[in-house]
Short mmCIF file of C-alpha atoms and ligand atoms in Angstrom, two decimals:
data_model
loop_
_atom_site.label_atom_id
_atom_site.label_comp_id
_atom_site.label_asym_id
_atom_site.label_seq_id
_atom_site.Cartn_x
_atom_site.Cartn_y
_atom_site.Cartn_z
CA MET A 13 0.00 0.00 0.00
CA SER A 14 1.38 3.42 -0.86
CA ASP A 15 1.95 6.03 1.82
CA CYS A 16 -0.82 8.44 2.71
CA ILE A 17 0.67 11.93 2.97
CA ILE A 18 -1.61 14.69 4.27
CA LEU A 19 -0.93 18.41 4.21
CA GLY A 20 -2.67 20.05 7.18
CA VAL A 21 -3.57 23.75 7.42
CA GLU A 22 -4.62 25.57 10.63
CA SER A 23 -5.60 29.25 10.99
CA SER A 24 -8.50 29.30 13.47
CA CYS A 25 -7.07 31.85 15.91
CA ASP A 26 -3.63 33.46 16.16
CA ASP A 27 -1.31 30.78 14.77
CA THR A 28 -0.77 30.19 11.06
CA SER A 29 0.36 26.61 10.71
CA ALA A 30 0.97 24.00 8.00
CA ALA A 31 2.21 20.45 8.48
CA VAL A 32 2.88 17.30 6.51
CA VAL A 33 1.95 14.02 8.21
CA LYS A 34 2.63 10.54 6.80
CA ASN A 35 0.29 7.62 7.47
CA GLY A 36 -1.54 9.46 10.23
CA ARG A 37 1.08 9.61 12.94
CA GLN A 38 4.48 10.42 11.44
CA VAL A 39 5.05 14.18 11.43
CA LEU A 40 7.36 15.12 8.53
CA SER A 41 7.04 18.87 9.22
CA ASN A 42 4.99 21.20 11.43
CA ILE A 43 5.55 24.91 10.76
CA ILE A 44 3.90 27.44 13.09
CA ALA A 45 3.97 31.20 12.58
CA SER A 46 2.75 32.66 15.87
CA GLN A 47 1.04 36.05 15.97
CA ILE A 48 1.48 36.40 19.72
CA PRO A 49 3.97 39.32 19.46
CA ILE A 50 1.52 41.15 17.15
CA HIS A 51 -1.49 40.81 19.48
CA GLN A 52 0.43 41.25 22.72
CA LYS A 53 0.22 45.04 22.72
CA TYR A 54 -3.60 44.84 22.62
CA GLY A 55 -3.73 42.31 25.47
CA GLY A 56 -5.62 39.75 23.37
CA VAL A 57 -6.33 38.56 19.84
CA VAL A 58 -7.69 41.28 17.52
CA PRO A 59 -9.71 39.32 14.90
CA GLU A 60 -9.17 41.71 11.97
CA ILE A 61 -5.41 41.81 12.56
CA ALA A 62 -5.36 38.02 12.90
CA SER A 63 -7.00 37.60 9.46
CA ARG A 64 -4.54 39.97 7.80
CA SER A 65 -1.56 38.29 9.43
CA HIS A 66 -2.80 34.87 8.25
CA VAL A 67 -2.99 36.24 4.68
CA GLU A 68 0.65 37.29 4.86
CA ALA A 69 1.92 34.11 6.52
CA LEU A 70 -0.12 31.32 4.92
CA LEU A 71 1.62 30.65 1.58
CA PRO A 72 5.19 30.91 2.95
CA VAL A 73 4.23 28.62 5.86
CA ILE A 74 2.72 26.03 3.47
CA ASP A 75 5.79 26.19 1.20
CA GLU A 76 8.09 25.75 4.20
CA ALA A 77 6.09 22.77 5.50
CA ILE A 78 6.35 21.00 2.12
CA LYS A 79 10.05 21.86 1.82
CA GLN A 80 10.96 20.70 5.33
CA ALA A 81 9.00 17.48 4.87
CA GLY A 82 11.21 16.65 1.89
CA VAL A 83 8.21 15.85 -0.31
CA GLN A 84 6.94 17.23 -3.61
CA LYS A 85 3.47 18.69 -4.00
CA ASN A 86 2.50 15.76 -6.21
CA ASP A 87 3.41 13.32 -3.39
CA LEU A 88 0.48 14.66 -1.35
CA SER A 89 -2.62 12.49 -0.94
CA ALA A 90 -5.04 15.16 0.36
CA VAL A 91 -5.28 18.59 2.01
CA ALA A 92 -6.88 18.79 5.49
CA VAL A 93 -7.95 22.17 6.88
CA THR A 94 -9.59 23.51 10.03
CA TYR A 95 -13.05 24.90 9.18
CA GLY A 96 -14.26 25.59 12.75
CA PRO A 97 -14.64 26.46 15.54
CA GLY A 98 -12.67 29.70 15.57
CA LEU A 99 -12.62 33.29 14.32
CA VAL A 100 -14.54 33.45 11.04
CA GLY A 101 -12.10 35.74 9.21
CA ALA A 102 -9.11 33.74 10.40
CA LEU A 103 -10.69 30.41 9.40
CA LEU A 104 -11.58 31.73 5.93
CA VAL A 105 -7.94 32.51 5.13
CA GLY A 106 -6.73 28.95 5.79
CA LEU A 107 -9.80 27.49 4.12
CA SER A 108 -9.34 29.53 0.91
CA GLY A 109 -5.63 28.68 0.78
CA ALA A 110 -6.26 24.97 1.34
CA LYS A 111 -9.07 24.89 -1.23
CA SER A 112 -6.98 26.63 -3.91
CA LEU A 113 -4.07 24.29 -3.33
CA ALA A 114 -6.22 21.15 -3.33
CA TRP A 115 -8.07 22.33 -6.46
CA SER A 116 -4.88 23.18 -8.36
CA LEU A 117 -3.24 19.85 -7.47
CA ASP A 118 -6.45 17.88 -8.05
CA LEU A 119 -6.40 16.57 -4.45
CA PRO A 120 -9.29 15.76 -2.10
CA LEU A 121 -10.15 18.43 0.50
CA ILE A 122 -10.89 17.38 4.10
CA GLY A 123 -12.58 19.77 6.53
CA VAL A 124 -11.41 19.19 10.11
CA ASN A 125 -13.01 20.20 13.42
CA HIS A 126 -10.33 22.07 15.42
CA LEU A 127 -11.33 20.43 18.73
CA GLU A 128 -11.19 16.93 17.26
CA GLY A 129 -7.74 17.96 16.01
CA HIS A 130 -6.69 18.84 19.58
CA VAL A 131 -7.78 15.40 20.80
CA TYR A 132 -5.87 13.78 17.93
CA GLY A 133 -2.71 15.68 18.95
CA ASN A 134 -2.36 12.86 21.48
CA PHE A 135 -1.92 10.27 18.72
CA LEU A 136 1.14 12.16 17.51
CA SER A 137 2.84 12.07 20.90
CA HIS A 138 1.70 8.55 21.82
CA PRO A 139 1.86 6.24 18.78
CA ASP A 140 0.41 3.31 20.73
CA LEU A 141 -2.69 5.23 21.93
CA GLU A 142 -6.01 3.79 20.74
CA PRO A 143 -9.62 4.60 21.71
CA PRO A 144 -11.58 4.17 23.94
CA PHE A 145 -10.53 7.02 26.22
CA LEU A 146 -11.90 10.03 28.07
CA ALA A 147 -10.62 13.38 26.76
CA LEU A 148 -10.42 16.63 28.73
CA VAL A 149 -10.23 19.43 26.14
CA VAL A 150 -9.10 22.66 27.75
CA SER A 151 -8.26 25.59 25.47
CA GLY A 152 -8.77 29.32 25.12
CA GLY A 153 -12.23 28.77 23.69
CA HIS A 154 -13.39 25.40 25.10
CA THR A 155 -13.55 23.27 28.20
CA SER A 156 -15.15 19.88 27.61
CA LEU A 157 -15.10 16.30 28.81
CA LEU A 158 -15.54 13.94 25.87
CA ALA A 159 -16.09 10.23 25.63
CA VAL A 160 -14.07 8.95 22.66
CA PRO A 161 -15.13 5.29 22.23
CA ASP A 162 -13.65 4.95 18.72
CA TYR A 163 -11.88 7.05 16.07
CA GLU A 164 -15.07 8.73 14.88
CA THR A 165 -17.22 9.39 17.95
CA PHE A 166 -16.86 12.39 20.26
CA GLN A 167 -19.61 12.43 22.86
CA THR A 168 -19.80 15.45 25.14
CA ILE A 169 -20.17 14.37 28.77
CA GLY A 170 -19.70 17.81 30.31
CA GLN A 171 -18.63 21.32 29.38
CA THR A 172 -18.25 24.85 30.65
CA ARG A 173 -21.44 26.83 31.11
CA ASP A 174 -19.65 30.16 30.64
CA ASP A 175 -15.94 30.97 30.23
CA ALA A 176 -13.40 28.46 28.97
CA ALA A 177 -10.53 27.62 31.34
CA GLY A 178 -7.95 29.31 29.08
CA GLU A 179 -10.16 32.40 28.82
CA ALA A 180 -10.22 32.64 32.65
CA PHE A 181 -6.41 32.33 32.76
CA ASP A 182 -6.04 35.05 30.12
CA LYS A 183 -8.54 37.45 31.74
CA VAL A 184 -7.14 37.08 35.25
CA ALA A 185 -3.61 37.55 33.90
CA ARG A 186 -4.69 40.68 32.10
CA VAL A 187 -6.10 42.24 35.28
CA MET A 188 -2.85 41.28 37.03
CA GLY A 189 -0.92 43.21 34.37
CA LEU A 190 0.69 40.10 32.86
CA PRO A 191 1.29 39.86 29.09
CA TYR A 192 -0.93 37.92 26.65
CA PRO A 193 -1.40 34.96 26.58
CA GLY A 194 -1.82 34.82 30.34
CA GLY A 195 -1.96 31.04 30.87
CA PRO A 196 1.80 30.40 30.63
CA GLU A 197 2.49 33.55 32.71
CA ILE A 198 0.21 32.44 35.56
CA ASP A 199 1.68 28.95 35.37
CA ARG A 200 5.21 30.37 35.75
CA LEU A 201 4.31 32.88 38.49
CA SER A 202 2.39 30.26 40.49
CA LYS A 203 5.50 28.20 41.06
CA ALA A 204 6.71 30.86 43.51
CA GLY A 205 3.32 31.25 45.20
CA ASP A 206 1.29 29.70 48.01
CA LYS A 207 -1.80 28.05 46.49
CA THR A 208 -3.56 27.96 49.86
CA ALA A 209 -3.12 31.74 50.42
CA ILE A 210 -6.61 32.67 49.20
CA ALA A 211 -9.67 30.40 49.15
CA PHE A 212 -11.21 31.18 45.75
CA PRO A 213 -14.55 29.48 44.92
CA ARG A 214 -14.81 26.04 43.28
CA ALA A 215 -18.00 26.34 41.22
CA LEU A 216 -20.78 23.85 40.36
CA ALA A 217 -20.04 21.31 43.05
CA ASP A 218 -23.47 19.74 42.35
CA ALA A 219 -23.15 19.41 38.58
CA PRO A 220 -21.20 16.19 38.07
CA TYR A 221 -19.34 17.00 34.87
CA ASP A 222 -20.03 20.66 33.96
CA PHE A 223 -17.70 23.57 34.63
CA SER A 224 -18.10 27.30 35.31
CA PHE A 225 -15.19 29.72 35.50
CA SER A 226 -16.77 33.17 35.25
CA GLY A 227 -17.58 33.33 39.01
CA LEU A 228 -13.99 32.42 39.85
CA LYS A 229 -12.69 35.03 37.41
CA SER A 230 -14.90 37.71 39.04
CA ALA A 231 -13.82 36.59 42.52
CA VAL A 232 -10.14 37.06 41.61
CA ILE A 233 -10.80 40.43 39.97
CA ASN A 234 -12.80 41.60 43.03
CA TYR A 235 -10.01 40.43 45.31
CA LEU A 236 -7.44 42.43 43.32
CA HIS A 237 -9.67 45.55 43.32
CA HIS A 238 -10.14 45.25 47.07
CA ASP A 239 -6.35 45.01 47.49
CA ARG A 240 -5.89 48.16 45.43
CA GLN A 241 -8.56 50.11 47.30
CA THR A 242 -7.19 49.20 50.71
CA GLY A 243 -3.54 49.58 49.77
CA HIS A 244 -2.91 45.98 50.80
CA VAL A 245 -0.51 44.09 48.56
CA THR A 246 -1.01 40.33 48.32
CA PRO A 247 2.02 38.81 46.58
CA PRO A 248 0.99 38.33 42.91
CA ALA A 249 2.45 34.82 43.00
CA ASP A 250 -0.01 33.88 45.79
CA VAL A 251 -2.97 35.26 43.81
CA ALA A 252 -1.84 33.38 40.70
CA ALA A 253 -1.24 30.10 42.56
CA SER A 254 -4.56 30.30 44.44
CA PHE A 255 -6.49 31.04 41.24
CA GLN A 256 -4.71 28.27 39.34
CA ALA A 257 -5.40 25.79 42.16
CA ALA A 258 -9.14 26.57 41.97
CA VAL A 259 -9.16 25.86 38.21
CA VAL A 260 -7.06 22.70 38.56
CA ASP A 261 -9.15 21.32 41.45
CA VAL A 262 -12.42 21.36 39.52
CA LEU A 263 -10.87 20.09 36.28
CA VAL A 264 -9.27 17.17 38.13
CA GLU A 265 -12.30 16.33 40.25
CA LYS A 266 -14.75 16.23 37.36
CA THR A 267 -12.40 14.41 35.02
CA LEU A 268 -11.86 11.66 37.59
CA ARG A 269 -15.58 11.41 38.28
CA ALA A 270 -16.38 11.11 34.55
CA ALA A 271 -13.67 8.44 34.10
CA ALA A 272 -15.03 6.41 37.02
CA ASP A 273 -18.72 6.77 36.12
CA HIS A 274 -18.15 5.91 32.45
CA GLY A 275 -15.61 3.18 33.07
CA PHE A 276 -12.65 4.67 31.19
CA GLU A 277 -9.17 3.34 31.93
CA THR A 278 -7.34 5.95 29.86
CA VAL A 279 -7.61 9.73 30.27
CA VAL A 280 -6.08 12.12 27.73
CA MET A 281 -5.81 15.87 27.90
CA ALA A 282 -5.75 18.28 24.95
CA GLY A 283 -5.75 22.00 24.09
CA GLY A 284 -3.54 24.90 25.15
CA VAL A 285 -4.30 24.68 28.88
CA SER A 286 -3.08 21.06 28.90
CA ALA A 287 0.40 22.64 28.89
CA ASN A 288 -0.30 23.82 32.46
CA SER A 289 2.22 22.25 34.82
CA ALA A 290 -0.02 22.18 37.93
CA LEU A 291 -2.86 20.55 35.98
CA ARG A 292 -0.48 17.93 34.57
CA GLU A 293 0.98 17.16 37.98
CA ALA A 294 -2.39 16.91 39.72
CA LEU A 295 -4.00 14.74 37.05
CA ALA A 296 -0.89 12.54 36.82
CA ALA A 297 -0.91 11.95 40.60
CA GLU A 298 -4.66 11.34 40.90
CA THR A 299 -4.95 9.05 37.87
CA LYS A 300 -1.95 7.07 39.12
CA ARG A 301 -3.65 6.58 42.48
CA ARG A 302 -6.63 5.10 40.68
CA GLY A 303 -4.62 2.94 38.31
CA LEU A 304 -5.63 4.91 35.21
CA ARG A 305 -3.39 5.65 32.21
CA PHE A 306 -2.94 9.41 31.71
CA LEU A 307 -1.54 11.07 28.59
CA TYR A 308 -1.11 14.55 27.16
CA PRO A 309 0.57 15.78 23.99
CA SER A 310 4.12 17.11 23.86
CA PRO A 311 4.18 20.95 24.15
CA LEU A 312 4.20 21.56 20.40
CA TYR A 313 0.99 19.56 19.94
CA CYS A 314 -0.82 21.13 22.94
CA THR A 315 -1.31 24.60 21.51
CA ASP A 316 -2.62 25.23 18.00
CA ASN A 317 -0.72 23.40 15.25
CA ALA A 318 -1.45 21.89 11.83
CA ALA A 319 0.06 18.45 12.55
CA MET A 320 -2.94 17.58 14.73
CA ILE A 321 -5.25 18.75 11.91
CA ALA A 322 -3.40 16.56 9.38
CA CYS A 323 -3.61 13.61 11.80
CA ARG A 324 -7.38 14.01 12.23
CA GLY A 325 -7.63 14.56 8.45
CA HIS A 326 -5.85 11.27 7.83
CA TYR A 327 -8.45 9.28 9.77
CA LEU A 328 -11.34 11.10 8.07
CA PHE A 329 -9.72 10.41 4.71
CA GLN A 330 -9.43 6.68 5.53
CA GLN A 331 -13.18 6.74 6.22
CA GLY A 332 -13.83 8.42 2.87
CA LYS A 333 -15.05 11.55 4.66
CA THR A 334 -13.82 14.23 2.27
CA SER A 335 -15.46 17.64 1.84
CA ASP A 336 -16.79 19.29 -1.27
CA TRP A 337 -15.70 22.67 -2.63
CA ARG A 338 -18.59 24.43 -0.87
CA LEU A 339 -16.98 23.76 2.53
CA ASN A 340 -17.37 26.99 4.51
CA ALA A 341 -16.02 28.30 7.79
CA VAL A 342 -18.23 27.42 10.78
CA PRO A 343 -17.12 29.66 13.70
CA GLY A 344 -19.37 27.90 16.25
CA LEU A 345 -18.79 24.33 15.01
CA ALA A 346 -19.74 21.82 17.70
CA LEU A 347 -17.86 18.64 18.48
CA GLY A 348 -18.52 15.46 16.58
CA LYS A 349 -20.28 17.34 13.76
CA LEU A 350 -19.32 17.04 10.13
O1 LIG Q 9 -5.51 25.49 22.18
P1 LIG Q 9 -4.99 26.88 22.16
O2 LIG Q 9 -3.60 27.12 21.64
O3 LIG Q 9 -5.94 27.81 21.34
C1 LIG Q 9 -7.32 27.65 21.37
O4 LIG Q 9 -7.82 26.80 20.56
O5 LIG Q 9 -7.95 28.31 22.22
O6 LIG Q 9 -5.13 27.41 23.68
C2 LIG Q 9 -4.72 28.68 24.03
C3 LIG Q 9 -5.00 28.86 25.51
C4 LIG Q 9 -4.77 30.29 26.01
O7 LIG Q 9 -5.89 30.67 26.78
C5 LIG Q 9 -3.52 30.16 26.86
O8 LIG Q 9 -3.46 31.10 27.91
C6 LIG Q 9 -3.68 28.76 27.40
O9 LIG Q 9 -4.14 28.02 26.29
N1 LIG Q 9 -2.41 28.20 27.88
C7 LIG Q 9 -2.17 27.90 29.19
C8 LIG Q 9 -0.84 27.45 29.26
N2 LIG Q 9 -0.30 27.48 28.00
C9 LIG Q 9 -1.29 27.93 27.17
N3 LIG Q 9 -2.97 27.99 30.26
C10 LIG Q 9 -2.46 27.62 31.45
N4 LIG Q 9 -1.17 27.19 31.61
C11 LIG Q 9 -0.34 27.09 30.57
N5 LIG Q 9 0.91 26.66 30.73
ZN1 LIG Q 10 -6.89 25.35 19.83
#
């Protein structure tokens, strides 16, 4: 059987990425042009600027991915591209580029759900991983617990009712005067802090698998305002560590409950927040105690990248699930939808 070589394209938020993946799990190249320095001065992603930056970066990033992979364009089997969820203008840039390339090379086009891509990032770091497993997807836009019984099913068990975990990290960091994106900053600062210094709320104790982070975010912001008004100065590291501990506690508790209730023996984590060191440590310790296998992607495949999109694209392609030329961006695309 000849090799299946997929070009993946990702542009849903603030990273322009292209990757070449062979036979589903062998990454030949994974080029990422990050826009973080561009958005940093605004304290968050500015959608219009993101779209324009994708336009500038896309073709050079695709060329570089093909070059680094050491393949020719006519070696490609198909082009996989993120079509949602994400920023509509940003998605459209990657989608148009991927469509033009696939059309000109007479290749099949495969639309990929960004969140399914995040889950599939685990296959790249753990070649022996197979479903079934429970996935905790924690990113800037999503926080979900998913049952993944096979390669094609993503069943939502629980999700956030308001802010995503990454969004809470970024907003709290912003109020603390830390640069964007705030997640890695809070992670770093927390290492020097006392996580028991402030008892921030752990929301939705009664809902078994759902999350809520907006109350926690407000509690931290109110705490900081109160500090400022009274001239009291709580060490920022203590605020960061206490906030982070509140997020980690609920993520860990509900993930473990879902794994036990649904009988999963393997738990995987995905999305940008899965890079968080406290979350990794806590989930590693608690799953070990219960005899569960626990996996997360290597750092490069945690945050947005096209290799995970190509990997997901590969499995869709094997199932014959290609897209037609009318494929459009779907900013609010849900999980498990085609
Ligand atoms: O998956 P991702 O790259 O983009 C989305 O699809 O949203 O996730 C980005 C999010 C941001 O909110 C960022 O602050 C957060 O992931 N993040 C972290 C860490 N690294 C990235 N949050 C907490 N700790 C980290 N180490
Ligand atoms: Zn993402």
